[in-house]
PDB file of C-alpha atoms in Angstrom:
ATOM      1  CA  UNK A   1       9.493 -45.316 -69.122  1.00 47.00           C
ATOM      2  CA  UNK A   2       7.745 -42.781 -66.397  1.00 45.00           C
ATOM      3  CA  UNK A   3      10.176 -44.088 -64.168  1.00 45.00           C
ATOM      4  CA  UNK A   4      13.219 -43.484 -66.309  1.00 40.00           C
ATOM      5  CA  UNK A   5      11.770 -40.354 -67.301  1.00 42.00           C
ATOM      6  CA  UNK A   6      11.244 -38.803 -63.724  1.00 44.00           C
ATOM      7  CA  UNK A   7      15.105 -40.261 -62.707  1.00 44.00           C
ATOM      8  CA  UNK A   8      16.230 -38.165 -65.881  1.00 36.00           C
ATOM      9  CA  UNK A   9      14.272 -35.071 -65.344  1.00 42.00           C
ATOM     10  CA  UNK A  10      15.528 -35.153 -61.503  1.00 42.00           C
ATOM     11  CA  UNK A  11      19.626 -36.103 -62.541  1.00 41.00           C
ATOM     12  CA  UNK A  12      19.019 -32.843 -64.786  1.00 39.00           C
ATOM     13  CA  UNK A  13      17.353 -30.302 -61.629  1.00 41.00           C
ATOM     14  CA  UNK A  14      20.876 -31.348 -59.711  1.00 36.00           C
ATOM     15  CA  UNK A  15      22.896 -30.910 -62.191  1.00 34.00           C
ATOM     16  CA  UNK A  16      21.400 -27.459 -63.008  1.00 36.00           C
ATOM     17  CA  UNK A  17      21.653 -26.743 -59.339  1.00 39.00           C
ATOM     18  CA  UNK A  18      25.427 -27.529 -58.886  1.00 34.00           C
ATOM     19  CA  UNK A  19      25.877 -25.170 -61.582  1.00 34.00           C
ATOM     20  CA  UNK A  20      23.914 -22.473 -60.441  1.00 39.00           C
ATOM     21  CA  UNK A  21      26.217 -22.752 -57.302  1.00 34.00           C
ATOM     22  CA  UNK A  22      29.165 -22.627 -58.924  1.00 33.00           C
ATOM     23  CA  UNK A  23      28.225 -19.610 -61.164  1.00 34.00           C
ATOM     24  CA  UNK A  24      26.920 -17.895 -58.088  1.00 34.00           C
ATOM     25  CA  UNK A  25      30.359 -18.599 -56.364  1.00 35.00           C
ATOM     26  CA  UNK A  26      32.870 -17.703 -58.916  1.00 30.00           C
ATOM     27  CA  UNK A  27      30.263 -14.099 -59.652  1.00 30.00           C
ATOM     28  CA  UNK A  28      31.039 -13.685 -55.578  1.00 36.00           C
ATOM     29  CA  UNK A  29      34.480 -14.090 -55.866  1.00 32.00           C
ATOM     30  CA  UNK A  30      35.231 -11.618 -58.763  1.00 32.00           C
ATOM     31  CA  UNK A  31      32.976  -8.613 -57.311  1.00 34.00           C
ATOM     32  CA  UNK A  32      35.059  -9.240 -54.472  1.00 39.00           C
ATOM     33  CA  UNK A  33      38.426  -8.348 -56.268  1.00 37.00           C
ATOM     34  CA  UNK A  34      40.050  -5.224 -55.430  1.00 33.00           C
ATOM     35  CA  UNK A  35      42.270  -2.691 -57.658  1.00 34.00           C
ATOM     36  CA  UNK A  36      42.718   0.537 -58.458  1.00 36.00           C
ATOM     37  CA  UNK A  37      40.583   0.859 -61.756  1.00 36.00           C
ATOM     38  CA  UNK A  38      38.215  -2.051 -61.069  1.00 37.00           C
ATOM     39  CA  UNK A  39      34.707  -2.698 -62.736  1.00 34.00           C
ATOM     40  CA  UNK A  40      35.053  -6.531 -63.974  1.00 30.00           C
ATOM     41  CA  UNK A  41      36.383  -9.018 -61.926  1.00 35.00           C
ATOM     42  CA  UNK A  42      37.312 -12.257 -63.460  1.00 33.00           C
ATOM     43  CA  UNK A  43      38.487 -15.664 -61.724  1.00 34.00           C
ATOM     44  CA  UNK A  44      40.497 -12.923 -58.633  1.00 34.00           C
ATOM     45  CA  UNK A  45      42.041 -10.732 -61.389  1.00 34.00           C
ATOM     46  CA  UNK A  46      41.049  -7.272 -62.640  1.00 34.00           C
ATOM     47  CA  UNK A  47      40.154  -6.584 -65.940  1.00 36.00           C
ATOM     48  CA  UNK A  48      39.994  -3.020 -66.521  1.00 38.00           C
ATOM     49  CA  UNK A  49      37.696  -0.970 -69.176  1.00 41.00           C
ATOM     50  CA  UNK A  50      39.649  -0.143 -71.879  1.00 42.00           C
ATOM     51  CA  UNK A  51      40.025   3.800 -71.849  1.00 43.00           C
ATOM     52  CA  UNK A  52      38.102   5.035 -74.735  1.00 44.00           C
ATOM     53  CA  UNK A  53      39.409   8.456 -74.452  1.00 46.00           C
ATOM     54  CA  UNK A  54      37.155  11.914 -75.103  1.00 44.00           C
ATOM     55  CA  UNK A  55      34.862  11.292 -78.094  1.00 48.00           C
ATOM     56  CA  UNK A  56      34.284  14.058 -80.426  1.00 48.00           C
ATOM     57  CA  UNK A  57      31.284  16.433 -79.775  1.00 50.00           C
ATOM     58  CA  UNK A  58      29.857  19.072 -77.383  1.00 64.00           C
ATOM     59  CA  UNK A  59      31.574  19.223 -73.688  1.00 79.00           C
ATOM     60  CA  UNK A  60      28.559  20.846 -72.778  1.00 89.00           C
ATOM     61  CA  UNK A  61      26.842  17.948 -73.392  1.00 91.00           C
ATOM     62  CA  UNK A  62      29.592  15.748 -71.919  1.00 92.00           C
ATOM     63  CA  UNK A  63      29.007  17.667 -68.882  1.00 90.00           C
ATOM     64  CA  UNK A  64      25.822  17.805 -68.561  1.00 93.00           C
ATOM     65  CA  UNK A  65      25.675  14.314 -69.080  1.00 94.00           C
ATOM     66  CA  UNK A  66      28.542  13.756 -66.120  1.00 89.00           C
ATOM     67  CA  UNK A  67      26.683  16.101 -63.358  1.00 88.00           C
ATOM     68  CA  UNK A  68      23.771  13.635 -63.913  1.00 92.00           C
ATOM     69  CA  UNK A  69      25.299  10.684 -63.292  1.00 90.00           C
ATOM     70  CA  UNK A  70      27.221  12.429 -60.218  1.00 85.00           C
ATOM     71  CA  UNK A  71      23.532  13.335 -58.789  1.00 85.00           C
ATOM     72  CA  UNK A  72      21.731  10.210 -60.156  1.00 88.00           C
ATOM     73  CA  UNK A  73      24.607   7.683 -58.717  1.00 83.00           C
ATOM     74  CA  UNK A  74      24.773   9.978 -55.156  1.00 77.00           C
ATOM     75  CA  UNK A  75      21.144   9.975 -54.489  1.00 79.00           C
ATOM     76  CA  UNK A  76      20.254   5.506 -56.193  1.00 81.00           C
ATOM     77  CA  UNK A  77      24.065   4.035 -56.213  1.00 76.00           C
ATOM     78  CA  UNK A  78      25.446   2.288 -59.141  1.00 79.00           C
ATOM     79  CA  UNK A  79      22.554  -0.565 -59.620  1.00 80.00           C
ATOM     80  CA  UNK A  80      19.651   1.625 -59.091  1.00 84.00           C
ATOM     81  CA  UNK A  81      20.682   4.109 -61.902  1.00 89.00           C
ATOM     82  CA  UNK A  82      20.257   3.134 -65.554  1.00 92.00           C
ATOM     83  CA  UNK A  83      21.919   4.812 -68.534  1.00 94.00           C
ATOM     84  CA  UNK A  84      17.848   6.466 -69.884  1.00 95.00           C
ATOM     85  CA  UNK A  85      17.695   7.641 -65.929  1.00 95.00           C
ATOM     86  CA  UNK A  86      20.571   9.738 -66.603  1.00 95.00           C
ATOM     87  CA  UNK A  87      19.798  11.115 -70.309  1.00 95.00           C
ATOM     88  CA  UNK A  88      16.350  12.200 -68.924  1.00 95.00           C
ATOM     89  CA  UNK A  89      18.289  14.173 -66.429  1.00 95.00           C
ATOM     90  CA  UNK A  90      20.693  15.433 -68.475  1.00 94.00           C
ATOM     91  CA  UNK A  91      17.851  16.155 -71.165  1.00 94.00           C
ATOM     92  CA  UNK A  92      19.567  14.726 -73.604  1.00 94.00           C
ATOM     93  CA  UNK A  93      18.950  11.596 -75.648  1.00 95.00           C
ATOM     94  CA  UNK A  94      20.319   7.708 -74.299  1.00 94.00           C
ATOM     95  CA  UNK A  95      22.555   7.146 -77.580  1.00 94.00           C
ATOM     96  CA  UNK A  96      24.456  10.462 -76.203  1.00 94.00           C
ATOM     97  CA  UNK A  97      25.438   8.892 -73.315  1.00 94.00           C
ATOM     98  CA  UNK A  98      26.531   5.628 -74.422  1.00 93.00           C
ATOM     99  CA  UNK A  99      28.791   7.855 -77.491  1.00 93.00           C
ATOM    100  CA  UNK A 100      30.584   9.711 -75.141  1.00 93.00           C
ATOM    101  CA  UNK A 101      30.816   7.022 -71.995  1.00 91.00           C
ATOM    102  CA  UNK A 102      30.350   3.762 -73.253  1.00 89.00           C
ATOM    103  CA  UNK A 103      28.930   1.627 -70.558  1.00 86.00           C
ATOM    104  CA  UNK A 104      27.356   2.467 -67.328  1.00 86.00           C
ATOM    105  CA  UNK A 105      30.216   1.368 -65.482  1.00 80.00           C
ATOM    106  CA  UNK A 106      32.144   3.288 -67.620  1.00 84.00           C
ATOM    107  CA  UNK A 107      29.921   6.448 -66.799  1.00 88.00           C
ATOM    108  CA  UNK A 108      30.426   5.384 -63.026  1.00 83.00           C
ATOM    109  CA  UNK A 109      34.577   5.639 -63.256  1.00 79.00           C
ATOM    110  CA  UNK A 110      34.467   8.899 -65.191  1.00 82.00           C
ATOM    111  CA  UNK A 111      31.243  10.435 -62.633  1.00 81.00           C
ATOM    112  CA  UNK A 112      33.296   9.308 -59.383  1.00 76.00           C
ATOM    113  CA  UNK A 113      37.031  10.802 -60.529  1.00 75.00           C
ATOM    114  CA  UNK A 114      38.789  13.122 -57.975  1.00 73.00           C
ATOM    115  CA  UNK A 115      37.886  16.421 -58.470  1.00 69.00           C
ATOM    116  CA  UNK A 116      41.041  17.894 -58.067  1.00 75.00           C
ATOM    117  CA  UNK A 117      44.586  16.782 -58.859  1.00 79.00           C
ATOM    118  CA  UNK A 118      46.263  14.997 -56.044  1.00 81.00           C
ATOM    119  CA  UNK A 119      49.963  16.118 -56.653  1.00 84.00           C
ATOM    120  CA  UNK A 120      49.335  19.805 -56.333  1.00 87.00           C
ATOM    121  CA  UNK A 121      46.637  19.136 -53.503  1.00 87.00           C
ATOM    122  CA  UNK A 122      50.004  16.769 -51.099  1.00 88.00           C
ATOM    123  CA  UNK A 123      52.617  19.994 -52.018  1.00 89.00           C
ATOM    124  CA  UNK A 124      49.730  22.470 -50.302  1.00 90.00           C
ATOM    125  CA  UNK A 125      48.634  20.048 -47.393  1.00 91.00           C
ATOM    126  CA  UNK A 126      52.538  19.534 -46.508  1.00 90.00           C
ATOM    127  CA  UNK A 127      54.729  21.863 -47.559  1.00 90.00           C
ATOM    128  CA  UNK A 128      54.073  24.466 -44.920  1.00 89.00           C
ATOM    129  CA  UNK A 129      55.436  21.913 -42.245  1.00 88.00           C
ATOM    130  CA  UNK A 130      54.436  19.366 -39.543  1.00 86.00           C
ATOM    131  CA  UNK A 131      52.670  22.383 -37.663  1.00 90.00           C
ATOM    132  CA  UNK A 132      48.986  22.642 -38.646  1.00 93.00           C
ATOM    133  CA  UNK A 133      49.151  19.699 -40.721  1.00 93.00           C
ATOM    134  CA  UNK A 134      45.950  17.989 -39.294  1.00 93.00           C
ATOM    135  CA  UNK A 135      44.105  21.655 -39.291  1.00 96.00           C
ATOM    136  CA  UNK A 136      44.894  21.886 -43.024  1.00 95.00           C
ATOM    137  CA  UNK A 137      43.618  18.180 -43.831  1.00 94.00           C
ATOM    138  CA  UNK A 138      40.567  18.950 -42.122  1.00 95.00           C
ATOM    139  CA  UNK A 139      40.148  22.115 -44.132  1.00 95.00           C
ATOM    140  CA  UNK A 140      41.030  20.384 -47.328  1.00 93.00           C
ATOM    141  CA  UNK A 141      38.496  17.524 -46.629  1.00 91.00           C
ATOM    142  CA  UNK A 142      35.506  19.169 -45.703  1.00 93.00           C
ATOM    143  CA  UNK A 143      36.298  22.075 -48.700  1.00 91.00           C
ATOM    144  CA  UNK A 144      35.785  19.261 -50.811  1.00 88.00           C
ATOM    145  CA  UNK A 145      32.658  17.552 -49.097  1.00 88.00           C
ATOM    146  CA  UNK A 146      30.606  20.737 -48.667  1.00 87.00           C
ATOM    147  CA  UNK A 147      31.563  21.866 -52.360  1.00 82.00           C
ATOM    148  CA  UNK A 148      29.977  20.641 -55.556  1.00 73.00           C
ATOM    149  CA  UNK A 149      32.222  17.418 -56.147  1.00 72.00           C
ATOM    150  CA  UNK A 150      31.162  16.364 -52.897  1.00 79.00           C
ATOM    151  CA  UNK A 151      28.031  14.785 -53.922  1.00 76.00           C
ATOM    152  CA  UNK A 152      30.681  11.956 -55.938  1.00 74.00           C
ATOM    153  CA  UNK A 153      31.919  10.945 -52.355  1.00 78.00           C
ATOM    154  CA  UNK A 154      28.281  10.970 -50.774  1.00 81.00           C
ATOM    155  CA  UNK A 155      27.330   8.877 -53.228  1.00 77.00           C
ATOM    156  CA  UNK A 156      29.699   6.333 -53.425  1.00 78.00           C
ATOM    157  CA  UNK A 157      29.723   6.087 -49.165  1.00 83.00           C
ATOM    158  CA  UNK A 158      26.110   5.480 -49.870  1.00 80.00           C
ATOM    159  CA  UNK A 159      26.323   3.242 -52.302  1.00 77.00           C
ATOM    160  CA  UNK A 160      29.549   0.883 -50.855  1.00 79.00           C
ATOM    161  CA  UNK A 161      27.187  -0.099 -47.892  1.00 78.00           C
ATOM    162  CA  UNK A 162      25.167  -2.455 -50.191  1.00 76.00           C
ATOM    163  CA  UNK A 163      27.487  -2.516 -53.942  1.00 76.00           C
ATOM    164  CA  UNK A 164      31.217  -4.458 -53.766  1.00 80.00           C
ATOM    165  CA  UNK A 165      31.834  -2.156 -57.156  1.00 76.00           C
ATOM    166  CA  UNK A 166      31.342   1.124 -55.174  1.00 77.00           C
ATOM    167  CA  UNK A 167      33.119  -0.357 -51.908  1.00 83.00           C
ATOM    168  CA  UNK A 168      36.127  -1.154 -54.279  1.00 84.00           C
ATOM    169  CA  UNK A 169      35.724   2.498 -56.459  1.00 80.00           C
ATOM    170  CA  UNK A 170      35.776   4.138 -52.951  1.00 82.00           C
ATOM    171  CA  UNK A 171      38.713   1.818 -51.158  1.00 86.00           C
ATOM    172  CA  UNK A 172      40.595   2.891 -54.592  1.00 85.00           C
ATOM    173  CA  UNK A 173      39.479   6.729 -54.776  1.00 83.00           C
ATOM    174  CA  UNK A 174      39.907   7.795 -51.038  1.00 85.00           C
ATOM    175  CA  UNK A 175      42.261   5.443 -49.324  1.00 89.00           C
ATOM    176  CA  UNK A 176      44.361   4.293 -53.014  1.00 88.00           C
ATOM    177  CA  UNK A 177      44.567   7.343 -54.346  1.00 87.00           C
ATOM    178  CA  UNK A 178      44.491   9.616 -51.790  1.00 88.00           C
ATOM    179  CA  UNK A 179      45.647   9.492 -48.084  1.00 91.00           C
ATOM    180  CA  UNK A 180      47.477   6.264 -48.972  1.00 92.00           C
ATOM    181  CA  UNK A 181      50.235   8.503 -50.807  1.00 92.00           C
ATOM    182  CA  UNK A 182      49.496  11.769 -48.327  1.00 91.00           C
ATOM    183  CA  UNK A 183      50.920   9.768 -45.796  1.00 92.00           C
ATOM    184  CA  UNK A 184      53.848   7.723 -47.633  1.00 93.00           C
ATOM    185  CA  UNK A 185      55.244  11.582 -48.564  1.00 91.00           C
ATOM    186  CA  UNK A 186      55.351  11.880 -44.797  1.00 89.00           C
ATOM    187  CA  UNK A 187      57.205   8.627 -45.064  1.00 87.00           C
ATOM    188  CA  UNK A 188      55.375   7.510 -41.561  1.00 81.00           C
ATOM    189  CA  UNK A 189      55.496   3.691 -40.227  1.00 87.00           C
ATOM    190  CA  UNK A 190      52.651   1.530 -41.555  1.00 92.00           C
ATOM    191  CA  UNK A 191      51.461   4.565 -43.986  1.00 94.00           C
ATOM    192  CA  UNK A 192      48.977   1.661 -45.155  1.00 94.00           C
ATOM    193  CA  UNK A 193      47.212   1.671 -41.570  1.00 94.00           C
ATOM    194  CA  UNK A 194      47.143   5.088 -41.138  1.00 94.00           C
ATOM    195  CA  UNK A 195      45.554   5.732 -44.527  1.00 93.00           C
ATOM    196  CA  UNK A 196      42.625   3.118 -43.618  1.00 94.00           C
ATOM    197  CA  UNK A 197      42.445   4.931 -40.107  1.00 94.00           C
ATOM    198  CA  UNK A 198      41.945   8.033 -41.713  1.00 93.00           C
ATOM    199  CA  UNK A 199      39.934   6.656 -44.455  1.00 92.00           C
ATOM    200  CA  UNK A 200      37.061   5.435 -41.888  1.00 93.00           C
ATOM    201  CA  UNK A 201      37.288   8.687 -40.233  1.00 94.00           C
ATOM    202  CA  UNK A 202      36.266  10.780 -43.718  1.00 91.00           C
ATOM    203  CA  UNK A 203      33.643   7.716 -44.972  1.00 90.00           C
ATOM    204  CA  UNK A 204      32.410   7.624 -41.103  1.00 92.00           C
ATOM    205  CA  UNK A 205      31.642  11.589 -41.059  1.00 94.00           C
ATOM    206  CA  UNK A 206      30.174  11.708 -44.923  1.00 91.00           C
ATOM    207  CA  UNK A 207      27.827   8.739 -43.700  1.00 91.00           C
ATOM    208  CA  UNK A 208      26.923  10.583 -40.627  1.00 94.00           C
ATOM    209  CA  UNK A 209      26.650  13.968 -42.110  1.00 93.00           C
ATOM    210  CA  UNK A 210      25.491  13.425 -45.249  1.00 89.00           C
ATOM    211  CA  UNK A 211      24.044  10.040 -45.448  1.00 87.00           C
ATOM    212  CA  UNK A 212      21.929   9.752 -42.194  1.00 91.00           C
ATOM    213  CA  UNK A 213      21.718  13.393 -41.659  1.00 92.00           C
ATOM    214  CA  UNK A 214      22.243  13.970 -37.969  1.00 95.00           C
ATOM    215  CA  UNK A 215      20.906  17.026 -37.304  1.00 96.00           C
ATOM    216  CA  UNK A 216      24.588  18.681 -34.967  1.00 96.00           C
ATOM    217  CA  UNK A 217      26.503  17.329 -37.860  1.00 95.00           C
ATOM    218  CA  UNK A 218      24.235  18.894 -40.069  1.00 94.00           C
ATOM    219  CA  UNK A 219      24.312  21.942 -38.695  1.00 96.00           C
ATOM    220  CA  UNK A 220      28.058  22.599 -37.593  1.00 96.00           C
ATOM    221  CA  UNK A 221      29.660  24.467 -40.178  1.00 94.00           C
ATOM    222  CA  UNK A 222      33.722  23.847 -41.087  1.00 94.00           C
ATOM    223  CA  UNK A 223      34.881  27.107 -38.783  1.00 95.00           C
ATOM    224  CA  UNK A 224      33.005  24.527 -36.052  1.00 96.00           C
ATOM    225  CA  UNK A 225      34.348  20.589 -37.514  1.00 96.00           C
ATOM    226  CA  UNK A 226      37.820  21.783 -38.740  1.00 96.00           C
ATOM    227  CA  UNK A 227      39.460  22.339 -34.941  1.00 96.00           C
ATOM    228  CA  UNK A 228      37.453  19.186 -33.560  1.00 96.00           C
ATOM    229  CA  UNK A 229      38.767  17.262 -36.507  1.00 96.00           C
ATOM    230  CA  UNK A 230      42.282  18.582 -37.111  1.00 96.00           C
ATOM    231  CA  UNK A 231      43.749  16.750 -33.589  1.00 96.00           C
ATOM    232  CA  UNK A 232      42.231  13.336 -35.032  1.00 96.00           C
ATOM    233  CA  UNK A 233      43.387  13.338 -38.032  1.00 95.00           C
ATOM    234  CA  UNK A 234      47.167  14.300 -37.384  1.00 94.00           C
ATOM    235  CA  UNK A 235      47.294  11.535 -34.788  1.00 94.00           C
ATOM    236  CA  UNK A 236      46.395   9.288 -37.002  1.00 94.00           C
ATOM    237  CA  UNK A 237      49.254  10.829 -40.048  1.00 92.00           C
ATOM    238  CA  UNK A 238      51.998  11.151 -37.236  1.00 92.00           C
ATOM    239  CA  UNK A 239      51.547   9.666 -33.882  1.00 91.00           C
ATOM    240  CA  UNK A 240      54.234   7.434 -33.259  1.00 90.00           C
ATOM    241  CA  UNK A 241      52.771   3.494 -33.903  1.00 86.00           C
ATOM    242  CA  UNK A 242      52.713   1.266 -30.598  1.00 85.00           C
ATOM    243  CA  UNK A 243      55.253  -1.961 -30.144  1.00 75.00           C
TER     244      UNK A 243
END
């Protein structure tokens, strides 16, 4: 019977470690999904939060509760906040912030939204002309990093070097959202390249600037990055693409 016993109790360990495999596989390949709204991966597809809309109560408190998560999720990334981390910030209670956000990945897609609305934000970057266009991108860009909102796009740079949810939230926010349809209204060749090119350009200078804090970086204000930027970034929106 000790025989039987120890052939049993070994059959059982592999079994339990095939399946610990498999779960581990199938949990890689959902966080490794991609969309435009994504928090939950399942079996390669996206399944979406369901929008829960603005609850009923204070937007002071709403807000309050939002700026924490923006500085909570910029300074720890998405794992290394938790839901009490950000009601003791906010000084408000935990129930609060699940009533008005839900989840914490639900907090995460509301506390990492553009700050601004895209549409208006192309018609000013393009409708003075080609002429200046890379000056004005520049401008626009490093407005937004060295303003409040920035700390959203600090934070999820920081956070996409270790997290597939942030990599994906910041693939979808910058590139997706942004310069992918900045340069399709230029209706340039391969607008998708161009967007990524200009994409590693922004995530390259917040993780330089902001992240690792090199001190020239640091120190250069925009009057100083905006003319050494500009040239980059219009080659990159309007250089004609090599055959």
């Amino acid at each position: 019977m000790t025989g039987i016993t120890a052939r049993v109790e070994t059959a059982a360990g592999v079994l339990l470690g095939l399946v610990g495999v498999v779960a581990v596989g199938v949990f890689r390949r959902m966080m490794k999904c991609y969309s435009t709204q994504d928090e939950i991966c399942q079996g390669g597809r996206v399944s979406t939060p369901a929008r829960r809309g603005r609850r009923p109560g204070s937007s002071k408190t709403r807000v309050q509760i939002q700026d924490a998560a923006r500085r909570l999720f910029a300074e720890h990334g998405f794992v290394g906040t938790s839901l009490r981390q950000v009601a003791a910030e906010a000084g408000v209670d935990v129930r609060l912030v699940s009533h008005y956000f839900g989840s914490k990945a639900d907090l995460f897609v509301a506390a990492v939204e553009l700050p601004f609305d895209p549409e208006p934000t192309f018609d000013a970057l393009l409708g003075p002309g080609p002429d200046g266009l890379g000056e004005r991108v520049a401008a626009f860009m490093l407005g937004v990093l060295d303003g409040p909102a920035g700390q959203t796009m600090v934070g999820l740079v920081r956070a996409a070097a270790s997290e597939e949810q942030a990599a994906a939230m910041l693939r979808d926010r910058l590139v997706g959202q942004l310069l992918l349809p900045l340069a399709r209204r230029l209706g340039s060749e391969n607008a998708e390249l161009r967007a990524s090119l200009m994409g590693s350009q922004v995530a390259g200078l917040v993780m330089a600037r902001h992240v690792v804090g090199l001190p020239p970086l640091v120190a250069a204000d925009s009057a100083t990055l905006v003319p050494l930027l500009a040239p980059v970034l219009e080659h990159y929106l309007t250089a004609p693409m090599p055959h």
